[in-house]
Amino acid sequence: MVTTAWFSVGRLDMTVLPLERASLVLEAVPSAADVERIRRFTAAHPNVQWTEAEQFVIDLAGIERAEEKLTVMVHTATFDDTMNTINEQLDAYANAAKLVQESEQLRLILQTILALLNHLNGSTMAEKVVGGFCTSQLAELDEGNQRVQLELEQLDFEHPVLAVRLGEMRRRLEEMADKLVRVK
């Protein structure tokens, strides 16, 4: 086993040392300081009969860059699974964004909110118009969008009534968006 592991790590061969065993060996790899201590100790005690476990650790300490090689072996063995998991998560995020973007319910909610804001905004028709955005543009909006942030700040400043209610409406919108994402 010791010789097999030694040659397997040296060649980065996962057929001889499968993932489960490579992970276990990686946990047992001595640190650089431990390797130096082991080398000094074995040099000071050359005629000692070692147990199988001690001999394994001594042989493991003798492998150049054993920790790096084992880490590469484990990473290589798990790379495809990790990539598949990441791709599945990215697909789920893309599908969720598409569902939100194409959601008729969200469009109706946003239209209702815009109508409510237009009603609260002023007394004349010119004062009542609040600009909105299409749900097809949802993918382009983000928290750091300066134009949206400036408009929200202007609404907060100009309309104290909206400033009080905007936080509550924002919270309700976030709750509805969370529910829409979960519906899928």
CSV table of C-alpha atoms in Angstrom, one decimal:
chain,number,residue,atom,x,y,z
A,1,MET,CA,0.0,0.0,0.0
A,2,VAL,CA,2.8,2.4,0.9
A,3,THR,CA,4.7,1.9,-2.3
A,4,THR,CA,1.5,2.0,-4.3
A,5,ALA,CA,0.5,5.3,-2.8
A,6,TRP,CA,4.0,6.7,-3.2
A,7,PHE,CA,4.1,5.9,-6.9
A,8,SER,CA,0.5,6.9,-7.4
A,9,VAL,CA,1.1,10.4,-5.9
A,10,GLY,CA,4.3,10.8,-7.8
A,11,ARG,CA,2.6,10.1,-11.1
A,12,LEU,CA,-0.7,11.8,-10.1
A,13,ASP,CA,-2.4,8.5,-10.9
A,14,MET,CA,-6.1,8.3,-9.8
A,15,THR,CA,-6.6,4.8,-11.0
A,16,VAL,CA,-4.3,3.3,-8.4
A,17,LEU,CA,-5.2,5.8,-5.6
A,18,PRO,CA,-9.0,6.6,-6.0
A,19,LEU,CA,-10.5,9.9,-4.8
A,20,GLU,CA,-11.6,8.6,-1.4
A,21,ARG,CA,-8.2,7.3,-0.5
A,22,ALA,CA,-6.4,10.4,-2.0
A,23,SER,CA,-8.6,12.6,0.2
A,24,LEU,CA,-7.7,10.5,3.2
A,25,VAL,CA,-4.0,10.6,2.4
A,26,LEU,CA,-4.2,14.4,1.8
A,27,GLU,CA,-5.5,14.8,5.4
A,28,ALA,CA,-2.5,12.8,6.7
A,29,VAL,CA,0.2,14.7,4.7
A,30,PRO,CA,2.7,16.2,7.1
A,31,SER,CA,3.4,19.9,6.8
A,32,ALA,CA,6.7,21.3,5.6
A,33,ALA,CA,7.8,21.8,9.2
A,34,ASP,CA,6.8,18.2,10.1
A,35,VAL,CA,8.6,16.9,7.0
A,36,GLU,CA,11.8,18.5,8.2
A,37,ARG,CA,11.3,17.1,11.7
A,38,ILE,CA,10.6,13.6,10.3
A,39,ARG,CA,13.8,13.7,8.2
A,40,ARG,CA,15.9,14.8,11.1
A,41,PHE,CA,14.4,12.2,13.4
A,42,THR,CA,14.8,9.3,10.9
A,43,ALA,CA,18.4,10.4,10.2
A,44,ALA,CA,19.1,10.4,13.9
A,45,HIS,CA,17.5,6.9,14.3
A,46,PRO,CA,18.5,5.0,11.2
A,47,ASN,CA,18.2,1.5,12.7
A,48,VAL,CA,14.8,1.8,14.3
A,49,GLN,CA,12.1,-0.7,13.2
A,50,TRP,CA,9.0,1.5,12.3
A,51,THR,CA,5.4,0.4,12.5
A,52,GLU,CA,3.4,0.3,9.2
A,53,ALA,CA,1.7,3.6,10.0
A,54,GLU,CA,4.9,5.3,11.0
A,55,GLN,CA,6.6,4.0,7.8
A,56,PHE,CA,3.7,5.3,5.8
A,57,VAL,CA,4.1,8.8,7.2
A,58,ILE,CA,7.9,8.7,6.7
A,59,ASP,CA,7.4,7.6,3.1
A,60,LEU,CA,4.8,10.3,2.6
A,61,ALA,CA,7.2,12.9,4.0
A,62,GLY,CA,9.7,11.7,1.4
A,63,ILE,CA,7.5,12.6,-1.5
A,64,GLU,CA,8.4,16.0,-3.0
A,65,ARG,CA,5.5,18.4,-2.8
A,66,ALA,CA,3.1,15.6,-1.7
A,67,GLU,CA,0.5,18.0,-0.4
A,68,GLU,CA,0.4,20.0,-3.7
A,69,LYS,CA,0.3,16.8,-5.8
A,70,LEU,CA,-2.5,15.3,-3.7
A,71,THR,CA,-4.5,18.5,-3.8
A,72,VAL,CA,-4.2,18.5,-7.6
A,73,MET,CA,-5.3,14.8,-7.7
A,74,VAL,CA,-8.4,15.5,-5.6
A,75,HIS,CA,-9.2,18.7,-7.5
A,76,THR,CA,-8.8,16.9,-10.9
A,77,ALA,CA,-11.0,14.0,-9.7
A,78,THR,CA,-13.8,16.4,-8.5
A,79,PHE,CA,-13.5,19.0,-11.3
A,80,ASP,CA,-16.2,17.6,-13.5
A,81,ASP,CA,-18.7,17.2,-10.7
A,82,THR,CA,-17.9,20.7,-9.5
A,83,MET,CA,-18.4,22.1,-13.0
A,84,ASN,CA,-21.7,20.3,-13.4
A,85,THR,CA,-22.9,21.7,-10.1
A,86,ILE,CA,-21.9,25.2,-11.0
A,87,ASN,CA,-23.5,24.9,-14.4
A,88,GLU,CA,-26.7,23.6,-12.9
A,89,GLN,CA,-26.8,26.6,-10.4
A,90,LEU,CA,-26.1,29.1,-13.2
A,91,ASP,CA,-28.9,27.5,-15.3
A,92,ALA,CA,-31.2,27.8,-12.3
A,93,TYR,CA,-30.3,31.5,-11.9
A,94,ALA,CA,-30.8,32.2,-15.6
A,95,ASN,CA,-34.2,30.4,-15.6
A,96,ALA,CA,-35.2,32.4,-12.5
A,97,ALA,CA,-34.2,35.6,-14.1
A,98,LYS,CA,-36.1,34.7,-17.3
A,99,LEU,CA,-39.2,33.8,-15.2
A,100,VAL,CA,-39.1,37.1,-13.4
A,101,GLN,CA,-38.5,39.0,-16.6
A,102,GLU,CA,-41.4,37.3,-18.4
A,103,SER,CA,-43.8,37.2,-15.4
A,104,GLU,CA,-47.2,38.6,-16.2
A,105,GLN,CA,-48.0,38.9,-12.4
A,106,LEU,CA,-44.9,41.0,-11.8
A,107,ARG,CA,-45.7,43.2,-14.7
A,108,LEU,CA,-49.2,43.8,-13.3
A,109,ILE,CA,-47.8,44.4,-9.8
A,110,LEU,CA,-45.4,47.0,-11.2
A,111,GLN,CA,-48.1,48.7,-13.2
A,112,THR,CA,-50.2,48.9,-10.1
A,113,ILE,CA,-47.4,50.4,-8.1
A,114,LEU,CA,-46.7,52.9,-10.9
A,115,ALA,CA,-50.4,53.9,-11.0
A,116,LEU,CA,-50.4,54.3,-7.2
A,117,LEU,CA,-47.3,56.4,-7.4
A,118,ASN,CA,-48.8,58.5,-10.2
A,119,HIS,CA,-51.9,59.1,-8.1
A,120,LEU,CA,-49.9,60.1,-5.0
A,121,ASN,CA,-47.4,62.2,-7.0
A,122,GLY,CA,-49.4,65.4,-7.6
A,123,SER,CA,-52.7,67.1,-8.4
A,124,THR,CA,-52.2,68.0,-12.1
A,125,MET,CA,-51.7,65.5,-14.9
A,126,ALA,CA,-48.2,66.9,-15.6
A,127,GLU,CA,-47.2,66.3,-11.9
A,128,LYS,CA,-48.7,62.8,-11.8
A,129,VAL,CA,-46.5,61.1,-14.3
A,130,VAL,CA,-43.9,58.8,-12.7
A,131,GLY,CA,-41.5,57.2,-15.1
A,132,GLY,CA,-41.3,53.4,-15.0
A,133,PHE,CA,-39.5,50.6,-16.7
A,134,CYS,CA,-40.5,47.6,-18.7
A,135,THR,CA,-40.2,44.1,-17.2
A,136,SER,CA,-38.1,43.2,-20.3
A,137,GLN,CA,-35.4,45.6,-18.8
A,138,LEU,CA,-35.3,43.9,-15.4
A,139,ALA,CA,-32.1,42.1,-16.4
A,140,GLU,CA,-30.4,45.4,-17.0
A,141,LEU,CA,-31.4,47.0,-13.6
A,142,ASP,CA,-29.1,46.6,-10.6
A,143,GLU,CA,-28.7,48.1,-7.1
A,144,GLY,CA,-25.9,50.3,-8.3
A,145,ASN,CA,-27.8,51.9,-11.2
A,146,GLN,CA,-27.2,55.6,-10.6
A,147,ARG,CA,-30.2,56.9,-12.6
A,148,VAL,CA,-32.6,54.7,-10.5
A,149,GLN,CA,-30.9,55.7,-7.3
A,150,LEU,CA,-31.1,59.4,-8.1
A,151,GLU,CA,-34.8,59.1,-9.0
A,152,LEU,CA,-35.5,57.3,-5.8
A,153,GLU,CA,-33.6,59.9,-3.8
A,154,GLN,CA,-35.5,62.7,-5.6
A,155,LEU,CA,-38.8,61.0,-4.8
A,156,ASP,CA,-37.8,60.6,-1.2
A,157,PHE,CA,-36.8,64.3,-1.0
A,158,GLU,CA,-39.8,65.8,-2.8
A,159,HIS,CA,-42.5,63.6,-1.3
A,160,PRO,CA,-42.4,62.9,2.4
A,161,VAL,CA,-45.5,60.7,2.1
A,162,LEU,CA,-43.8,58.5,-0.4
A,163,ALA,CA,-40.7,58.4,1.7
A,164,VAL,CA,-42.6,56.8,4.6
A,165,ARG,CA,-44.5,54.3,2.3
A,166,LEU,CA,-41.7,53.5,-0.1
A,167,GLY,CA,-39.8,51.3,2.4
A,168,GLU,CA,-43.0,49.3,3.1
A,169,MET,CA,-43.7,48.9,-0.6
A,170,ARG,CA,-40.1,47.9,-1.3
A,171,ARG,CA,-40.3,45.2,1.4
A,172,ARG,CA,-43.6,43.9,0.0
A,173,LEU,CA,-42.2,43.9,-3.5
A,174,GLU,CA,-39.2,41.9,-2.3
A,175,GLU,CA,-41.5,39.4,-0.6
A,176,MET,CA,-43.6,39.0,-3.8
A,177,ALA,CA,-40.4,38.6,-5.9
A,178,ASP,CA,-39.2,35.9,-3.5
A,179,LYS,CA,-42.5,34.1,-3.8
A,180,LEU,CA,-42.5,34.4,-7.6
A,181,VAL,CA,-39.0,32.9,-7.7
A,182,ARG,CA,-40.0,30.0,-5.5
A,183,VAL,CA,-43.2,29.3,-7.6
A,184,LYS,CA,-41.1,28.2,-10.6
